[in-house]
Each structure stands twice: as C-alpha cells, then as structure tokens.
Short mmCIF file of C-alpha atoms (C1' of nucleotides) in Angstrom, two decimals:
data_model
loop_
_atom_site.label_atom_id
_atom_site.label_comp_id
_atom_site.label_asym_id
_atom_site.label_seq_id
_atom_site.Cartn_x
_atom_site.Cartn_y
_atom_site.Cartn_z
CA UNK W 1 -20.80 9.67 3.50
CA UNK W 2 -22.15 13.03 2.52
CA UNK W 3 -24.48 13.78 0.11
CA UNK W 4 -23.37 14.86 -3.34
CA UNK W 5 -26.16 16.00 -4.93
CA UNK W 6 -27.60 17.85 -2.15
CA UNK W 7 -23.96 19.19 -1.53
CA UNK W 8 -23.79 20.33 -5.10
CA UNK W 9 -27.06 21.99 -5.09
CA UNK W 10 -25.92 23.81 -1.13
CA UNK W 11 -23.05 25.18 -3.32
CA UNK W 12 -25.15 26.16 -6.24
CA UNK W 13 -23.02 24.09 -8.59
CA UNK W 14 -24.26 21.94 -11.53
CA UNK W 15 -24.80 18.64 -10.64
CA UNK W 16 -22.82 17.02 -13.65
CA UNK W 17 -22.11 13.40 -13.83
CA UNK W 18 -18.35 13.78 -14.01
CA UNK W 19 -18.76 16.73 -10.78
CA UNK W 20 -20.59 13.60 -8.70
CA UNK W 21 -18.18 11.05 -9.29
CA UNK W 22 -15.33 13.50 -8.66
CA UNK W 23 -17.00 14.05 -5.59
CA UNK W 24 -17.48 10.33 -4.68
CA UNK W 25 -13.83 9.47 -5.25
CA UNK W 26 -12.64 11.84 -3.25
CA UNK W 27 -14.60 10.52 -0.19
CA UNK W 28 -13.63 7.12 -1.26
CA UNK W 29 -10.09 7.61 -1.39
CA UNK W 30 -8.05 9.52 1.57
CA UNK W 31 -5.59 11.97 0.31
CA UNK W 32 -4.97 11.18 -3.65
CA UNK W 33 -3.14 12.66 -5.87
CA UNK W 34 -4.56 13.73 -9.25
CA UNK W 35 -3.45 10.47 -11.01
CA UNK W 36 -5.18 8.61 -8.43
CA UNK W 37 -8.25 10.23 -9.15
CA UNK W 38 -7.91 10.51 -12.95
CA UNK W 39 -7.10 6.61 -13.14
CA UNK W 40 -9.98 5.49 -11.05
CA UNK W 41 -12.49 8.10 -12.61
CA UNK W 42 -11.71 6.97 -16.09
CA UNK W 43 -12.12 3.01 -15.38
CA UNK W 44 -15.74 4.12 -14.78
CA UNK W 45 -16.49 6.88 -17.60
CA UNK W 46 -13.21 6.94 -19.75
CA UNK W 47 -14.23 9.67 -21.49
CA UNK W 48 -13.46 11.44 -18.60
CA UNK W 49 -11.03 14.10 -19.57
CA UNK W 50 -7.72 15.09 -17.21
CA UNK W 51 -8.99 18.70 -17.33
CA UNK W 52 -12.48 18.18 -16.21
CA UNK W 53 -10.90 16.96 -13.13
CA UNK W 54 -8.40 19.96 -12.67
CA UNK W 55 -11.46 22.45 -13.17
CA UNK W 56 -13.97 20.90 -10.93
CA UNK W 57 -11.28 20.42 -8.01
CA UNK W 58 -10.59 24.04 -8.84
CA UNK W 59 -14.18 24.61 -8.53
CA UNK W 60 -14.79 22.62 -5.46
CA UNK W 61 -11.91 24.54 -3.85
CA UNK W 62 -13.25 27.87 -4.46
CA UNK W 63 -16.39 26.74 -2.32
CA UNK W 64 -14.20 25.64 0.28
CA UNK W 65 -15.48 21.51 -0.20
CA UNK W 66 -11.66 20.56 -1.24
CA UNK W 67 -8.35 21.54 0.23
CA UNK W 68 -5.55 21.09 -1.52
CA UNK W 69 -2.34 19.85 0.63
CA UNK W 70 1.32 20.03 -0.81
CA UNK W 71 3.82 18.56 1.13
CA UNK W 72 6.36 15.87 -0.04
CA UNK W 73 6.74 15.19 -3.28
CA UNK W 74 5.73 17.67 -6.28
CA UNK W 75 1.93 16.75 -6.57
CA UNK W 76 -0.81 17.77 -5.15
CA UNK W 77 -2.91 15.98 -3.07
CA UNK W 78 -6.51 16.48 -2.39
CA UNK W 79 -8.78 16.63 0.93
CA UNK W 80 -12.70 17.01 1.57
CA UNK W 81 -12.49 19.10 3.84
CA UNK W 82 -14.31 18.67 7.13
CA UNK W 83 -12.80 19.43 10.57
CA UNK W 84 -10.10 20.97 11.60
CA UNK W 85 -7.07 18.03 11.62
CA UNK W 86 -3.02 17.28 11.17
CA UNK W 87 -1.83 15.65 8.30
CA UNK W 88 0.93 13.00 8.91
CA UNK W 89 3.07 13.10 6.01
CA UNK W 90 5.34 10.37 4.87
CA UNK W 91 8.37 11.52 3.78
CA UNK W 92 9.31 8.63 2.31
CA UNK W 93 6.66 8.66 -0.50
CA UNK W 94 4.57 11.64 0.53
CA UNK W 95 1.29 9.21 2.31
CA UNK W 96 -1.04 11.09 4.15
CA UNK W 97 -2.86 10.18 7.48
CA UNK W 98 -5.39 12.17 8.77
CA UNK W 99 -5.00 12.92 12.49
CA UNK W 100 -7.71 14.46 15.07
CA UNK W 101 -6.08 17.48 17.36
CA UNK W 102 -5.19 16.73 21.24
CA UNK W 103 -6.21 18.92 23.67
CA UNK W 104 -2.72 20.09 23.84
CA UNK W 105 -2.10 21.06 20.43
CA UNK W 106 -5.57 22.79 20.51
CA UNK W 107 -4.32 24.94 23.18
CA UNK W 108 -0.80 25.22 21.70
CA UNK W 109 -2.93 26.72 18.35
CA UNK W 110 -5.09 28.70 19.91
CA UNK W 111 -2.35 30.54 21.69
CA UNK W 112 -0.41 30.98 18.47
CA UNK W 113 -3.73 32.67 16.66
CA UNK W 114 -4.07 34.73 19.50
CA UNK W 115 -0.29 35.95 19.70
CA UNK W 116 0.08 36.51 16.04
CA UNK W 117 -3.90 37.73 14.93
CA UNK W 118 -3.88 34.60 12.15
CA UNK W 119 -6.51 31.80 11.66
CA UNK W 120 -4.80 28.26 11.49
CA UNK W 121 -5.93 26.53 8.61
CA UNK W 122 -4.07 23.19 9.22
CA UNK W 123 -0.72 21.76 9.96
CA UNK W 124 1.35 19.51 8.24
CA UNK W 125 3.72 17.25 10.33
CA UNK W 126 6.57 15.61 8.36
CA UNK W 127 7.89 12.40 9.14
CA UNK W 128 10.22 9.62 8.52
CA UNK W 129 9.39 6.28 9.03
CA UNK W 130 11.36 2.83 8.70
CA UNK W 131 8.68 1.22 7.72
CA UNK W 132 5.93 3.27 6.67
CA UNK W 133 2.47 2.29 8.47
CA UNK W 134 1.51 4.68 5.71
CA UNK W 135 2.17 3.23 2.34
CA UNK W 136 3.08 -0.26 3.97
CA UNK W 137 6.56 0.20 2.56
CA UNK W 138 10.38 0.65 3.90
CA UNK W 139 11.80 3.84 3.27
CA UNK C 1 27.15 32.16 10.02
CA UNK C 2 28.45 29.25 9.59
CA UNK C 3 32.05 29.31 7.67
CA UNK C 4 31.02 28.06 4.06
CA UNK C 5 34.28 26.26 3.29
CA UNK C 6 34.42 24.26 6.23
CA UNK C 7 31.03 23.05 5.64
CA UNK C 8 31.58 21.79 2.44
CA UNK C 9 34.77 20.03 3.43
CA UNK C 10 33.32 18.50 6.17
CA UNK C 11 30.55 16.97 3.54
CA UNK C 12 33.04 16.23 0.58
CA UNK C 13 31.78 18.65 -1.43
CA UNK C 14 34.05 20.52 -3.97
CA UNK C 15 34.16 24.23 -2.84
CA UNK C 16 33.52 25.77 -6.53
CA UNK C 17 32.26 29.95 -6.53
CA UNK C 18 28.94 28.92 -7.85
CA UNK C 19 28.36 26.69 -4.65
CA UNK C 20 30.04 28.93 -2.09
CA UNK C 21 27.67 32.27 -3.26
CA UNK C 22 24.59 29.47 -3.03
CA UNK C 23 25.44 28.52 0.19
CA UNK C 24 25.80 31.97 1.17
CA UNK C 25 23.11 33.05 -0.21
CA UNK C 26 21.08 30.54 1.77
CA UNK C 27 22.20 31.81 4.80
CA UNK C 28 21.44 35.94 3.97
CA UNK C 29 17.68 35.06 3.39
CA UNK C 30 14.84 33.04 4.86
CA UNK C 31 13.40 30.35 2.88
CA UNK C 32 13.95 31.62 -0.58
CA UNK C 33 12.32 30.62 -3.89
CA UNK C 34 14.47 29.00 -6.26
CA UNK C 35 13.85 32.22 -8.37
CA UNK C 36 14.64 34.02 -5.63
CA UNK C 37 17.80 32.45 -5.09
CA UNK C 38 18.70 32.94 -8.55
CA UNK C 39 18.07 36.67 -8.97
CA UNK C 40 20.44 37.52 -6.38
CA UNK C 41 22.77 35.01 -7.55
CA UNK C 42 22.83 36.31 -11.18
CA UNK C 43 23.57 39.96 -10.02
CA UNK C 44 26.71 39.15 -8.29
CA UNK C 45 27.83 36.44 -11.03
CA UNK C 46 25.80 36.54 -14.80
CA UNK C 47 27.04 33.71 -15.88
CA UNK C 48 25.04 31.41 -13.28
CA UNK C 49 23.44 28.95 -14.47
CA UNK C 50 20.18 27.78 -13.06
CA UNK C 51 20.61 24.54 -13.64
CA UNK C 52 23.41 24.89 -11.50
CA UNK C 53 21.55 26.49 -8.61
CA UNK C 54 19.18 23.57 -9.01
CA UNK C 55 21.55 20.98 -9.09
CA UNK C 56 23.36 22.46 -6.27
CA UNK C 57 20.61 22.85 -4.20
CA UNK C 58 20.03 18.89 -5.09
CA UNK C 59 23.55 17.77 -4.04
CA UNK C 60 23.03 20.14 -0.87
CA UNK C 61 19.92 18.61 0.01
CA UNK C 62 21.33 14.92 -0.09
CA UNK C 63 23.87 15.78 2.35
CA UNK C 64 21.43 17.35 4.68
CA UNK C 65 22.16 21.07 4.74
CA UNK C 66 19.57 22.32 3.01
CA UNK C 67 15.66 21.05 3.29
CA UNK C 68 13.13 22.07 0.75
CA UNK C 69 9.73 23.12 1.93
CA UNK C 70 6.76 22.84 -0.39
CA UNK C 71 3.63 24.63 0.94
CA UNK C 72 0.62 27.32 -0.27
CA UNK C 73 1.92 27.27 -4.12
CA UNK C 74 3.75 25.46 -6.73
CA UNK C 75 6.98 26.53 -5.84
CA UNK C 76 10.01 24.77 -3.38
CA UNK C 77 11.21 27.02 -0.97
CA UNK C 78 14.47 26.08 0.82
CA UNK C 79 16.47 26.29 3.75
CA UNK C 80 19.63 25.73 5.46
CA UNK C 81 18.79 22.85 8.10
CA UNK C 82 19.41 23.68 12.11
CA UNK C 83 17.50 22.78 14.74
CA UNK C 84 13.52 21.04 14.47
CA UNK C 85 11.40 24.33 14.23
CA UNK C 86 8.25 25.03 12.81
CA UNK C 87 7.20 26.99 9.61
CA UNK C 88 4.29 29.18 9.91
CA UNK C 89 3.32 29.74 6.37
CA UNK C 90 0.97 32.52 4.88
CA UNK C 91 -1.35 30.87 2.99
CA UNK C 92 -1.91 34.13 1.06
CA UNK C 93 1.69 34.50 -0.38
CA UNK C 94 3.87 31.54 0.87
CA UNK C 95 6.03 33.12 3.17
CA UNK C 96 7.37 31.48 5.31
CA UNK C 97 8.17 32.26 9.43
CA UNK C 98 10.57 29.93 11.42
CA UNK C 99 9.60 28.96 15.17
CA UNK C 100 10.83 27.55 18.18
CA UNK C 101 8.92 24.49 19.06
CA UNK C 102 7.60 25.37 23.01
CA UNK C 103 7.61 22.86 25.51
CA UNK C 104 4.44 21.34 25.12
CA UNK C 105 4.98 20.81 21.08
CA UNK C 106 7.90 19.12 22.20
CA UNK C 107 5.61 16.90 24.47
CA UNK C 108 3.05 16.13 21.85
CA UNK C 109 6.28 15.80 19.36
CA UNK C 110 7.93 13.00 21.49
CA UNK C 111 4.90 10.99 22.26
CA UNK C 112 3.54 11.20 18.76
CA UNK C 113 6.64 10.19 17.58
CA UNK C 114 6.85 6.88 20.27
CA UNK C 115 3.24 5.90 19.69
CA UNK C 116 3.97 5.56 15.90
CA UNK C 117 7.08 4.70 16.11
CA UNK C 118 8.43 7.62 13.65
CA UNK C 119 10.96 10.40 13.44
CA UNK C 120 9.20 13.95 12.76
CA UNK C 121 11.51 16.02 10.59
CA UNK C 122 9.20 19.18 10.54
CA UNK C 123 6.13 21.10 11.28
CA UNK C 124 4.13 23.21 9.13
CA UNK C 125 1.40 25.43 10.15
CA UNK C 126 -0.46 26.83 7.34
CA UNK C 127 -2.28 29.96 8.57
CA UNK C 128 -4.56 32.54 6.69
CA UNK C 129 -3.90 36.44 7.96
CA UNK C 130 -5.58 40.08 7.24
CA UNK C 131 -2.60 41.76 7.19
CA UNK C 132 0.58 39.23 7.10
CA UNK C 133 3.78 40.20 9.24
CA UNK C 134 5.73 37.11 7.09
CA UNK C 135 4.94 39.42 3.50
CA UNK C 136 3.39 42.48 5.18
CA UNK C 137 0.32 42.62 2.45
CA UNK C 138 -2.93 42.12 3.00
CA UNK C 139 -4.81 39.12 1.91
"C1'" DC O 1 45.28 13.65 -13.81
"C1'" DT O 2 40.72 12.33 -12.35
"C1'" DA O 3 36.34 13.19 -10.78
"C1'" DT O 4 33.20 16.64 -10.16
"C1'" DT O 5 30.87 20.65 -11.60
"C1'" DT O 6 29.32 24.09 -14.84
"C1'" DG O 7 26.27 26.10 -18.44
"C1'" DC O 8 23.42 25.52 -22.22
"C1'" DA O 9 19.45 23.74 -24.33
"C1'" DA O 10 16.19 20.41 -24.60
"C1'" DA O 11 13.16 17.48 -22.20
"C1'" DC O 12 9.86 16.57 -18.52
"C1'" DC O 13 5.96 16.66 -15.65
"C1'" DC O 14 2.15 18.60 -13.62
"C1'" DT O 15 -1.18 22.12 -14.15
"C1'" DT O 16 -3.75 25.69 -16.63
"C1'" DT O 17 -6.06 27.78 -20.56
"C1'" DG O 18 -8.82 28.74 -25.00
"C1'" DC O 19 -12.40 27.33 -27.49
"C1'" DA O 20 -16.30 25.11 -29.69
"C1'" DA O 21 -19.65 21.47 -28.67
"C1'" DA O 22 -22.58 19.41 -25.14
"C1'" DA O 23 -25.27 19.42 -21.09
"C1'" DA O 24 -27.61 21.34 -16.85
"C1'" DT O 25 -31.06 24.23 -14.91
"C1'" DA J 1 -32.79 29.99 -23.47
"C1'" DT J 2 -29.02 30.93 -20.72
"C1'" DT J 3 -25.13 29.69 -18.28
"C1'" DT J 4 -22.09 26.33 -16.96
"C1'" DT J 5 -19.36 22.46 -18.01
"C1'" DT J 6 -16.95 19.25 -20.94
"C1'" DG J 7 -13.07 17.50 -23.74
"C1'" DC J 8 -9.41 18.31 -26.63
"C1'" DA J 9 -5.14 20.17 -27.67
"C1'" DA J 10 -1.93 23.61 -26.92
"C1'" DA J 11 0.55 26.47 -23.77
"C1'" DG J 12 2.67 27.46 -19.29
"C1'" DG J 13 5.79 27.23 -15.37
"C1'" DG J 14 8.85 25.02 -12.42
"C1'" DT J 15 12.30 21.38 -12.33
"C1'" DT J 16 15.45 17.91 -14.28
"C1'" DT J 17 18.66 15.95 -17.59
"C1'" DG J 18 22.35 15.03 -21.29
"C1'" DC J 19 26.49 16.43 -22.72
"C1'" DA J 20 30.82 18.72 -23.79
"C1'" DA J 21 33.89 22.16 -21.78
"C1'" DA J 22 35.83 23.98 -17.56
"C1'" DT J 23 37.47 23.56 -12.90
"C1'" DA J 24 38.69 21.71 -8.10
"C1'" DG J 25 41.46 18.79 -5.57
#
DNA sequence: CTATTTGCAAACCCTTTGCAAAAAT
DNA sequence: ATTTTTGCAAAGGGTTTGCAAATAG
C-alpha cells in the first residue's frame, strides 16, 4: 500500500481528509465505479459530497495517480495507476481483472508503437464468460 | 457491402427506410458517434428521429450486427460486427482504427481464452499519439 | 389486420459546474 | 493570508422511454 500523504505532498496536492480517503478506497477496492466509491466513502464521513469525489478523481487524473477505464457498461471505472497491464473486462456486467503482460504481448506492443510512432497506454480485452470468475455470477 | 435487405430478413427485422439508411450508413463510415450517425442521417431524411437511430441501433445490437464500443470519452461509438479485430483508439480524440489480430495475438487470444475458460469478443488498445493518423490532429 | 416501428417530448442517469463557506498550507 | 477544496444545488450531455400515429409484412 502506498503512501497517501507522502503521495499527496509528491503531487503538491492538499492533503484533505476527504482527498486521503478517496485515495485509500481506491487502493482498497480494484476497479469501482463511482457509486462504489461514493457509497463506501460516505459510510465513513457522510458528509462526503458526490462532487468532492468527481473533482478529486479529476484531480488525481490530471497528475496521472488515477486512470479512468470505460469499457462495458456506461460508467466509469477507476484505476491507481501503476504498471503497465490488460484489463479483463466482463461483458456480462462490466468486472474488471487486472492482468500482468506476457512476453508475447510485450513484443506484439512494442512492435505496434514502433510501426505506428504511438505510446500504448493500455488495452482493454472484452470477454464473455458463462460464469463470470469476475463478479461470481452467470451471464 | 453487404446487401441491406437481405440482412435484415435473415434477422427478422422489418426493412423500414429509417433502418435501411442506418444500416447503410454503418457500413459508409468507421465507428461513428451516435451524433455522427445522425447528422448524416438527417441530411438525406429530416424527419429522422433520434430516438429512432437509437432504438435502431439497440434492436441492431441485440441481433448481433452492430457492437458498440465505449472508449477515451463519454460517447458509444458503433460498428457493424465482422471478424475479431482490434481497435486502436486515440486517446486524444476517440478515433477509432480497426486491426487484424497477427498470429501471435491469436496465440495469446486462444490460450487466454482456455486458461480462463472465456470467449474474448474484442480488443482495445488505447494509445496516446503526437500527431494521430486515426483524426490527423495533434494531441 | 397485426405487430412493429416511428417521432416527439419528457424522463433518466451520470457527470460537470458555479458559488459561497470552510479548510489547508 | 492566500489558495485550494468542499458541499450544495443547478445545469449539462448522452441515452432511454412512453405513447399515439404511421407503416411493414
């Protein structure tokens, strides 16, 4: 687990309390959506306001700490970002699974930044599932 | 092209103008935005609707010929289902590029796909570019 | 003739914005 | 003391829906 405070401050960001425990949910949780986060961030402050959490993710985009990965369904979900990785996406109910590179598809990259003079942010595969090892559900 | 009329007979679709010029409107461009779609739609028939563009598009998708793809910004883009490919997708402006899977994305496809016992319906590659050949703009 | 489809307007949902009060540095 | 951040409520933008009239088969 990172640390917030000392990331905040790296970023020259105010350390608020509702920034921090934005921060800590998202490295609690793997992929939510904003209602995941709002929900859980209210049950500990519920003063917490919907739009503090749109502005700070905003925020923490902008510094590059959150990606923001729409695939699926119509909401946004929302990633600390750390090393390059695929995101296995349920189509089903739009569940993501983080997934490290092989050496082939680091290779097959590569090649395709090279050919076409582009930087490969991340890839997306999408994927049906009978029963999703995902969300734990049938689809 | 595909003939329009067959198409919708083989999928028990009623062949009405409004869905014919969709269809066919599909086919002219590459990955459109529903507003997109709906420009070019309007000029060769003002009355359309855009509900019925969207509902279209719905009734479309449910029979499998179109597939919506939902990357870089808040809007669907759509297109007419072939063959597995990959989208390489600006992450500047959205476009969106179709490619051939190569041999070894097949490979990594197939075994990915065995190992987790799951059936990958696409592949998205978001990718950040100085000068994009999908939009042909700097970013 | 029957079932589907259209077009309009209203509703919906997620996300963003403006602004004054509160808090961080 | 200055600048950023918060919380509220209102606005925004894309998408969906209800319904009566029109149309395809």
């Amino acid at each position: 687990m990172y640390d917030v405070i000392q990331l905040l401050k790296e970023k020259e960001l105010k350390a608020t309390p509702q920034r921090i425990s934005v921060l800590k949910e998202l490295g609690r949780k793997t992929h939510p959506t904003m209602d995941d986060l709002y929900e859980a961030l209210k049950r500990e402050n519920p003063s917490m306001s919907l739009a503090t959490v749109y502005k700070n993710i905003a925020t923490l985009k902008e510094k590059g700490v959150v990606i923001e990965v729409n695939v699926a369904d119509g909401k946004m979900r929302y990633d600390v970002y750390s090393r390059p990785h695929i995101h296995l996406v349920c189509q089903g109910c739009g569940a993501i699974e983080d997934i490290d590179c092989d050496e082939s598809l680091y290779q097959y990259q590569a090649c395709l930044e090279e050919k076409r003079n582009i930087k490969i942010e991340r890839m997306d595969i999408i994927a049906s599932v009978e029963f999703c090892s995902l969300c734990q559900k049938e689809h």
